[in-house]
GROMACS .gro file of N, CA and C in nm:
model
  315
    1UNK      N    1  -4.441  -2.637   4.242
    1UNK     CA    2  -4.565  -2.595   4.301
    1UNK      C    3  -4.594  -2.450   4.264
    2UNK      N    4  -4.721  -2.420   4.253
    2UNK     CA    5  -4.765  -2.285   4.220
    2UNK      C    6  -4.851  -2.232   4.334
    3UNK      N    7  -4.838  -2.103   4.362
    3UNK     CA    8  -4.924  -2.040   4.461
    3UNK      C    9  -5.046  -1.984   4.389
    4UNK      N   10  -5.162  -2.022   4.437
    4UNK     CA   11  -5.289  -1.973   4.384
    4UNK      C   12  -5.354  -1.884   4.489
    5UNK      N   13  -5.411  -1.777   4.446
    5UNK     CA   14  -5.483  -1.684   4.533
    5UNK      C   15  -5.630  -1.692   4.494
    6UNK      N   16  -5.718  -1.666   4.589
    6UNK     CA   17  -5.860  -1.680   4.557
    6UNK      C   18  -5.947  -1.590   4.643
    7UNK      N   19  -6.067  -1.566   4.591
    7UNK     CA   20  -6.178  -1.514   4.670
    7UNK      C   21  -6.288  -1.618   4.656
    8UNK      N   22  -6.353  -1.650   4.767
    8UNK     CA   23  -6.458  -1.750   4.766
    8UNK      C   24  -6.581  -1.696   4.838
    9UNK      N   25  -6.696  -1.740   4.791
    9UNK     CA   26  -6.824  -1.701   4.852
    9UNK      C   27  -6.926  -1.806   4.808
   10UNK      N   28  -7.050  -1.784   4.847
   10UNK     CA   29  -7.152  -1.877   4.801
   10UNK      C   30  -7.161  -1.866   4.649
   11UNK      N   31  -7.190  -1.976   4.586
   11UNK     CA   32  -7.201  -1.979   4.440
   11UNK      C   33  -7.309  -1.880   4.393
   12UNK      N   34  -7.419  -1.878   4.463
   12UNK     CA   35  -7.528  -1.787   4.427
   12UNK      C   36  -7.483  -1.642   4.433
   13UNK      N   37  -7.414  -1.605   4.539
   13UNK     CA   38  -7.365  -1.468   4.554
   13UNK      C   39  -7.272  -1.430   4.439
   14UNK      N   40  -7.174  -1.514   4.411
   14UNK     CA   41  -7.077  -1.481   4.307
   14UNK      C   42  -7.135  -1.481   4.167
   15UNK      N   43  -7.223  -1.574   4.138
   15UNK     CA   44  -7.269  -1.590   4.000
   15UNK      C   45  -7.402  -1.522   3.970
   16UNK      N   46  -7.479  -1.487   4.073
   16UNK     CA   47  -7.609  -1.425   4.047
   16UNK      C   48  -7.623  -1.285   4.104
   17UNK      N   49  -7.574  -1.263   4.224
   17UNK     CA   50  -7.594  -1.134   4.290
   17UNK      C   51  -7.489  -1.030   4.254
   18UNK      N   52  -7.373  -1.072   4.216
   18UNK     CA   53  -7.265  -0.980   4.180
   18UNK      C   54  -7.245  -0.979   4.028
   19UNK      N   55  -7.201  -0.867   3.972
   19UNK     CA   56  -7.176  -0.860   3.827
   19UNK      C   57  -7.041  -0.924   3.791
   20UNK      N   58  -7.016  -1.042   3.843
   20UNK     CA   59  -6.887  -1.109   3.824
   20UNK      C   60  -6.859  -1.136   3.677
   21UNK      N   61  -6.958  -1.179   3.602
   21UNK     CA   62  -6.938  -1.209   3.461
   21UNK      C   63  -6.884  -1.087   3.387
   22UNK      N   64  -6.938  -0.971   3.417
   22UNK     CA   65  -6.893  -0.847   3.354
   22UNK      C   66  -6.746  -0.816   3.390
   23UNK      N   67  -6.711  -0.833   3.515
   23UNK     CA   68  -6.573  -0.807   3.560
   23UNK      C   69  -6.476  -0.901   3.491
   24UNK      N   70  -6.510  -1.031   3.486
   24UNK     CA   71  -6.420  -1.128   3.424
   24UNK      C   72  -6.411  -1.107   3.273
   25UNK      N   73  -6.522  -1.070   3.210
   25UNK     CA   74  -6.521  -1.044   3.066
   25UNK      C   75  -6.429  -0.925   3.034
   26UNK      N   76  -6.438  -0.821   3.113
   26UNK     CA   77  -6.352  -0.704   3.094
   26UNK      C   78  -6.205  -0.741   3.115
   27UNK      N   79  -6.179  -0.823   3.214
   27UNK     CA   80  -6.042  -0.867   3.240
   27UNK      C   81  -5.988  -0.949   3.123
   28UNK      N   82  -6.071  -1.039   3.067
   28UNK     CA   83  -6.030  -1.118   2.950
   28UNK      C   84  -5.998  -1.027   2.831
   29UNK      N   85  -6.084  -0.927   2.808
   29UNK     CA   86  -6.062  -0.833   2.698
   29UNK      C   87  -5.929  -0.759   2.717
   30UNK      N   88  -5.905  -0.712   2.838
   30UNK     CA   89  -5.779  -0.642   2.868
   30UNK      C   90  -5.658  -0.732   2.843
   31UNK      N   91  -5.666  -0.857   2.889
   31UNK     CA   92  -5.556  -0.951   2.867
   31UNK      C   93  -5.533  -0.974   2.718
   32UNK      N   94  -5.641  -0.987   2.640
   32UNK     CA   95  -5.628  -1.008   2.496
   32UNK      C   96  -5.558  -0.889   2.430
   33UNK      N   97  -5.594  -0.768   2.471
   33UNK     CA   98  -5.530  -0.648   2.416
   33UNK      C   99  -5.382  -0.643   2.451
   34UNK      N  100  -5.346  -0.693   2.569
   34UNK     CA  101  -5.208  -0.690   2.614
   34UNK      C  102  -5.128  -0.813   2.570
   35UNK      N  103  -5.197  -0.910   2.507
   35UNK     CA  104  -5.131  -1.033   2.466
   35UNK      C  105  -5.090  -1.119   2.585
   36UNK      N  106  -5.163  -1.103   2.695
   36UNK     CA  107  -5.130  -1.174   2.819
   36UNK      C  108  -5.215  -1.301   2.830
   37UNK      N  109  -5.154  -1.406   2.881
   37UNK     CA  110  -5.222  -1.533   2.900
   37UNK      C  111  -5.316  -1.524   3.021
   38UNK      N  112  -5.433  -1.588   3.011
   38UNK     CA  113  -5.531  -1.589   3.119
   38UNK      C  114  -5.470  -1.657   3.242
   39UNK      N  115  -5.480  -1.591   3.356
   39UNK     CA  116  -5.427  -1.646   3.481
   39UNK      C  117  -5.532  -1.641   3.593
   40UNK      N  118  -5.659  -1.647   3.553
   40UNK     CA  119  -5.769  -1.647   3.651
   40UNK      C  120  -5.882  -1.735   3.599
   41UNK      N  121  -5.955  -1.794   3.694
   41UNK     CA  122  -6.061  -1.888   3.659
   41UNK      C  123  -6.173  -1.879   3.761
   42UNK      N  124  -6.297  -1.900   3.715
   42UNK     CA  125  -6.411  -1.915   3.804
   42UNK      C  126  -6.429  -2.064   3.826
   43UNK      N  127  -6.424  -2.106   3.951
   43UNK     CA  128  -6.438  -2.248   3.984
   43UNK      C  129  -6.563  -2.264   4.071
   44UNK      N  130  -6.659  -2.335   4.018
   44UNK     CA  131  -6.781  -2.365   4.094
   44UNK      C  132  -6.756  -2.489   4.179
   45UNK      N  133  -6.796  -2.483   4.304
   45UNK     CA  134  -6.776  -2.592   4.400
   45UNK      C  135  -6.630  -2.637   4.402
   46UNK      N  136  -6.540  -2.547   4.437
   46UNK     CA  137  -6.396  -2.577   4.432
   46UNK      C  138  -6.355  -2.689   4.527
   47UNK      N  139  -6.286  -2.788   4.473
   47UNK     CA  140  -6.241  -2.903   4.551
   47UNK      C  141  -6.134  -2.863   4.653
   48UNK      N  142  -6.055  -2.758   4.624
   48UNK     CA  143  -5.949  -2.721   4.718
   48UNK      C  144  -6.003  -2.684   4.855
   49UNK      N  145  -6.128  -2.641   4.863
   49UNK     CA  146  -6.187  -2.607   4.994
   49UNK      C  147  -6.208  -2.730   5.081
   50UNK      N  148  -6.201  -2.850   5.023
   50UNK     CA  149  -6.217  -2.973   5.100
   50UNK      C  150  -6.085  -3.022   5.161
   51UNK      N  151  -5.976  -2.959   5.125
   51UNK     CA  152  -5.846  -2.999   5.181
   51UNK      C  153  -5.842  -2.964   5.329
   52UNK      N  154  -5.781  -3.050   5.410
   52UNK     CA  155  -5.775  -3.024   5.555
   52UNK      C  156  -5.719  -2.887   5.592
   53UNK      N  157  -5.619  -2.842   5.519
   53UNK     CA  158  -5.560  -2.712   5.552
   53UNK      C  159  -5.651  -2.593   5.518
   54UNK      N  160  -5.759  -2.619   5.447
   54UNK     CA  161  -5.854  -2.513   5.411
   54UNK      C  162  -5.981  -2.518   5.497
   55UNK      N  163  -5.981  -2.599   5.601
   55UNK     CA  164  -6.101  -2.619   5.683
   55UNK      C  165  -6.155  -2.489   5.741
   56UNK      N  166  -6.069  -2.401   5.790
   56UNK     CA  167  -6.117  -2.277   5.850
   56UNK      C  168  -6.181  -2.186   5.745
   57UNK      N  169  -6.126  -2.185   5.625
   57UNK     CA  170  -6.184  -2.106   5.516
   57UNK      C  171  -6.318  -2.165   5.475
   58UNK      N  172  -6.320  -2.296   5.455
   58UNK     CA  173  -6.443  -2.364   5.413
   58UNK      C  174  -6.556  -2.342   5.513
   59UNK      N  175  -6.523  -2.335   5.640
   59UNK     CA  176  -6.625  -2.314   5.743
   59UNK      C  177  -6.688  -2.174   5.733
   60UNK      N  178  -6.617  -2.081   5.675
   60UNK     CA  179  -6.666  -1.943   5.663
   60UNK      C  180  -6.740  -1.915   5.532
   61UNK      N  181  -6.733  -2.007   5.438
   61UNK     CA  182  -6.792  -1.985   5.306
   61UNK      C  183  -6.921  -2.068   5.293
   62UNK      N  184  -7.034  -2.001   5.269
   62UNK     CA  185  -7.159  -2.075   5.252
   62UNK      C  186  -7.151  -2.173   5.134
   63UNK      N  187  -7.212  -2.287   5.151
   63UNK     CA  188  -7.212  -2.390   5.047
   63UNK      C  189  -7.345  -2.391   4.973
   64UNK      N  190  -7.348  -2.426   4.846
   64UNK     CA  191  -7.234  -2.455   4.761
   64UNK      C  192  -7.155  -2.327   4.735
   65UNK      N  193  -7.025  -2.344   4.726
   65UNK     CA  194  -6.935  -2.231   4.710
   65UNK      C  195  -6.888  -2.219   4.565
   66UNK      N  196  -6.831  -2.103   4.537
   66UNK     CA  197  -6.761  -2.079   4.411
   66UNK      C  198  -6.642  -1.991   4.446
   67UNK      N  199  -6.543  -1.991   4.358
   67UNK     CA  200  -6.423  -1.911   4.383
   67UNK      C  201  -6.367  -1.858   4.253
   68UNK      N  202  -6.309  -1.741   4.262
   68UNK     CA  203  -6.226  -1.689   4.153
   68UNK      C  204  -6.084  -1.717   4.198
   69UNK      N  205  -6.012  -1.794   4.117
   69UNK     CA  206  -5.877  -1.839   4.149
   69UNK      C  207  -5.781  -1.775   4.049
   70UNK      N  208  -5.666  -1.730   4.096
   70UNK     CA  209  -5.568  -1.668   4.008
   70UNK      C  210  -5.428  -1.689   4.062
   71UNK      N  211  -5.332  -1.679   3.973
   71UNK     CA  212  -5.192  -1.679   4.016
   71UNK      C  213  -5.144  -1.536   4.039
   72UNK      N  214  -5.231  -1.439   4.016
   72UNK     CA  215  -5.199  -1.297   4.032
   72UNK      C  216  -5.260  -1.243   4.162
   73UNK      N  217  -5.180  -1.224   4.266
   73UNK     CA  218  -5.234  -1.177   4.394
   73UNK      C  219  -5.297  -1.038   4.386
   74UNK      N  220  -5.247  -0.953   4.297
   74UNK     CA  221  -5.302  -0.818   4.283
   74UNK      C  222  -5.446  -0.823   4.231
   75UNK      N  223  -5.471  -0.912   4.135
   75UNK     CA  224  -5.606  -0.927   4.082
   75UNK      C  225  -5.702  -0.975   4.191
   76UNK      N  226  -5.659  -1.068   4.273
   76UNK     CA  227  -5.744  -1.119   4.380
   76UNK      C  228  -5.769  -1.011   4.485
   77UNK      N  229  -5.671  -0.928   4.514
   77UNK     CA  230  -5.693  -0.816   4.606
   77UNK      C  231  -5.798  -0.721   4.548
   78UNK      N  232  -5.789  -0.693   4.418
   78UNK     CA  233  -5.889  -0.612   4.351
   78UNK      C  234  -6.028  -0.675   4.364
   79UNK      N  235  -6.036  -0.807   4.341
   79UNK     CA  236  -6.164  -0.877   4.350
   79UNK      C  237  -6.219  -0.870   4.493
   80UNK      N  238  -6.134  -0.882   4.592
   80UNK     CA  239  -6.177  -0.873   4.731
   80UNK      C  240  -6.238  -0.736   4.759
   81UNK      N  241  -6.173  -0.632   4.713
   81UNK     CA  242  -6.224  -0.496   4.732
   81UNK      C  243  -6.352  -0.473   4.652
   82UNK      N  244  -6.358  -0.528   4.533
   82UNK     CA  245  -6.474  -0.510   4.444
   82UNK      C  246  -6.596  -0.586   4.493
   83UNK      N  247  -6.576  -0.708   4.543
   83UNK     CA  248  -6.689  -0.794   4.579
   83UNK      C  249  -6.729  -0.783   4.725
   84UNK      N  250  -6.640  -0.743   4.810
   84UNK     CA  251  -6.664  -0.715   4.951
   84UNK      C  252  -6.698  -0.837   5.036
   85UNK      N  253  -6.808  -0.907   5.012
   85UNK     CA  254  -6.852  -1.016   5.099
   85UNK      C  255  -6.797  -1.151   5.056
   86UNK      N  256  -6.665  -1.159   5.046
   86UNK     CA  257  -6.598  -1.282   5.004
   86UNK      C  258  -6.486  -1.312   5.102
   87UNK      N  259  -6.443  -1.436   5.101
   87UNK     CA  260  -6.329  -1.480   5.184
   87UNK      C  261  -6.209  -1.489   5.093
   88UNK      N  262  -6.101  -1.425   5.129
   88UNK     CA  263  -5.979  -1.425   5.050
   88UNK      C  264  -5.880  -1.523   5.110
   89UNK      N  265  -5.798  -1.585   5.025
   89UNK     CA  266  -5.696  -1.677   5.075
   89UNK      C  267  -5.600  -1.718   4.966
   90UNK      N  268  -5.515  -1.813   5.002
   90UNK     CA  269  -5.419  -1.867   4.904
   90UNK      C  270  -5.384  -2.009   4.943
   91UNK      N  271  -5.332  -2.082   4.846
   91UNK     CA  272  -5.289  -2.220   4.869
   91UNK      C  273  -5.186  -2.257   4.764
   92UNK      N  274  -5.115  -2.364   4.791
   92UNK     CA  275  -5.017  -2.419   4.698
   92UNK      C  276  -5.076  -2.542   4.631
   93UNK      N  277  -5.043  -2.561   4.505
   93UNK     CA  278  -5.086  -2.682   4.434
   93UNK      C  279  -4.986  -2.707   4.321
   94UNK      N  280  -4.966  -2.828   4.284
   94UNK     CA  281  -5.025  -2.949   4.342
   94UNK      C  282  -4.953  -2.991   4.471
   95UNK      N  283  -5.033  -3.046   4.560
   95UNK     CA  284  -4.982  -3.102   4.686
   95UNK      C  285  -5.052  -3.236   4.707
   96UNK      N  286  -5.019  -3.302   4.816
   96UNK     CA  287  -5.082  -3.430   4.846
   96UNK      C  288  -5.232  -3.415   4.868
   97UNK      N  289  -5.275  -3.301   4.920
   97UNK     CA  290  -5.418  -3.281   4.949
   97UNK      C  291  -5.492  -3.197   4.846
   98UNK      N  292  -5.417  -3.123   4.763
   98UNK     CA  293  -5.478  -3.044   4.655
   98UNK      C  294  -5.402  -3.077   4.528
   99UNK      N  295  -5.451  -3.176   4.456
   99UNK     CA  296  -5.380  -3.221   4.336
   99UNK      C  297  -5.404  -3.130   4.215
  100UNK      N  298  -5.522  -3.067   4.209
  100UNK     CA  299  -5.558  -2.982   4.096
  100UNK      C  300  -5.624  -2.856   4.151
  101UNK      N  301  -5.563  -2.742   4.130
  101UNK     CA  302  -5.612  -2.616   4.185
  101UNK      C  303  -5.750  -2.579   4.133
  102UNK      N  304  -5.785  -2.627   4.015
  102UNK     CA  305  -5.910  -2.586   3.953
  102UNK      C  306  -6.017  -2.695   3.952
  103UNK      N  307  -5.992  -2.803   4.024
  103UNK     CA  308  -6.088  -2.915   4.027
  103UNK      C  309  -6.216  -2.876   4.099
  104UNK      N  310  -6.324  -2.937   4.052
  104UNK     CA  311  -6.454  -2.916   4.115
  104UNK      C  312  -6.490  -3.038   4.199
  105UNK      N  313  -6.557  -3.012   4.309
  105UNK     CA  314  -6.596  -3.120   4.399
  105UNK      C  315  -6.723  -3.188   4.350
   0.00000   0.00000   0.00000
């Protein structure tokens, strides 16, 4: 099992109101320079929010939702500070209720 960390918000907020594309593009460029493998993803309408254990998080995130998911907790903390109006959390996958961390609903 892998621990995934995330910030989630309304899809409109993340993809239209915030300069998220610019932040992720810069992060990709930095990883390429460092020879590091990508460990973050933008997931529109993340299926993991439908898992029973994520009910309290899902209730706080306007729908349709989007999330930036990563295996790097430091990057997600940075995203939380950068984006401000997002819900931060973590989950394990694969599990019986979350088979694919990056699946879309």
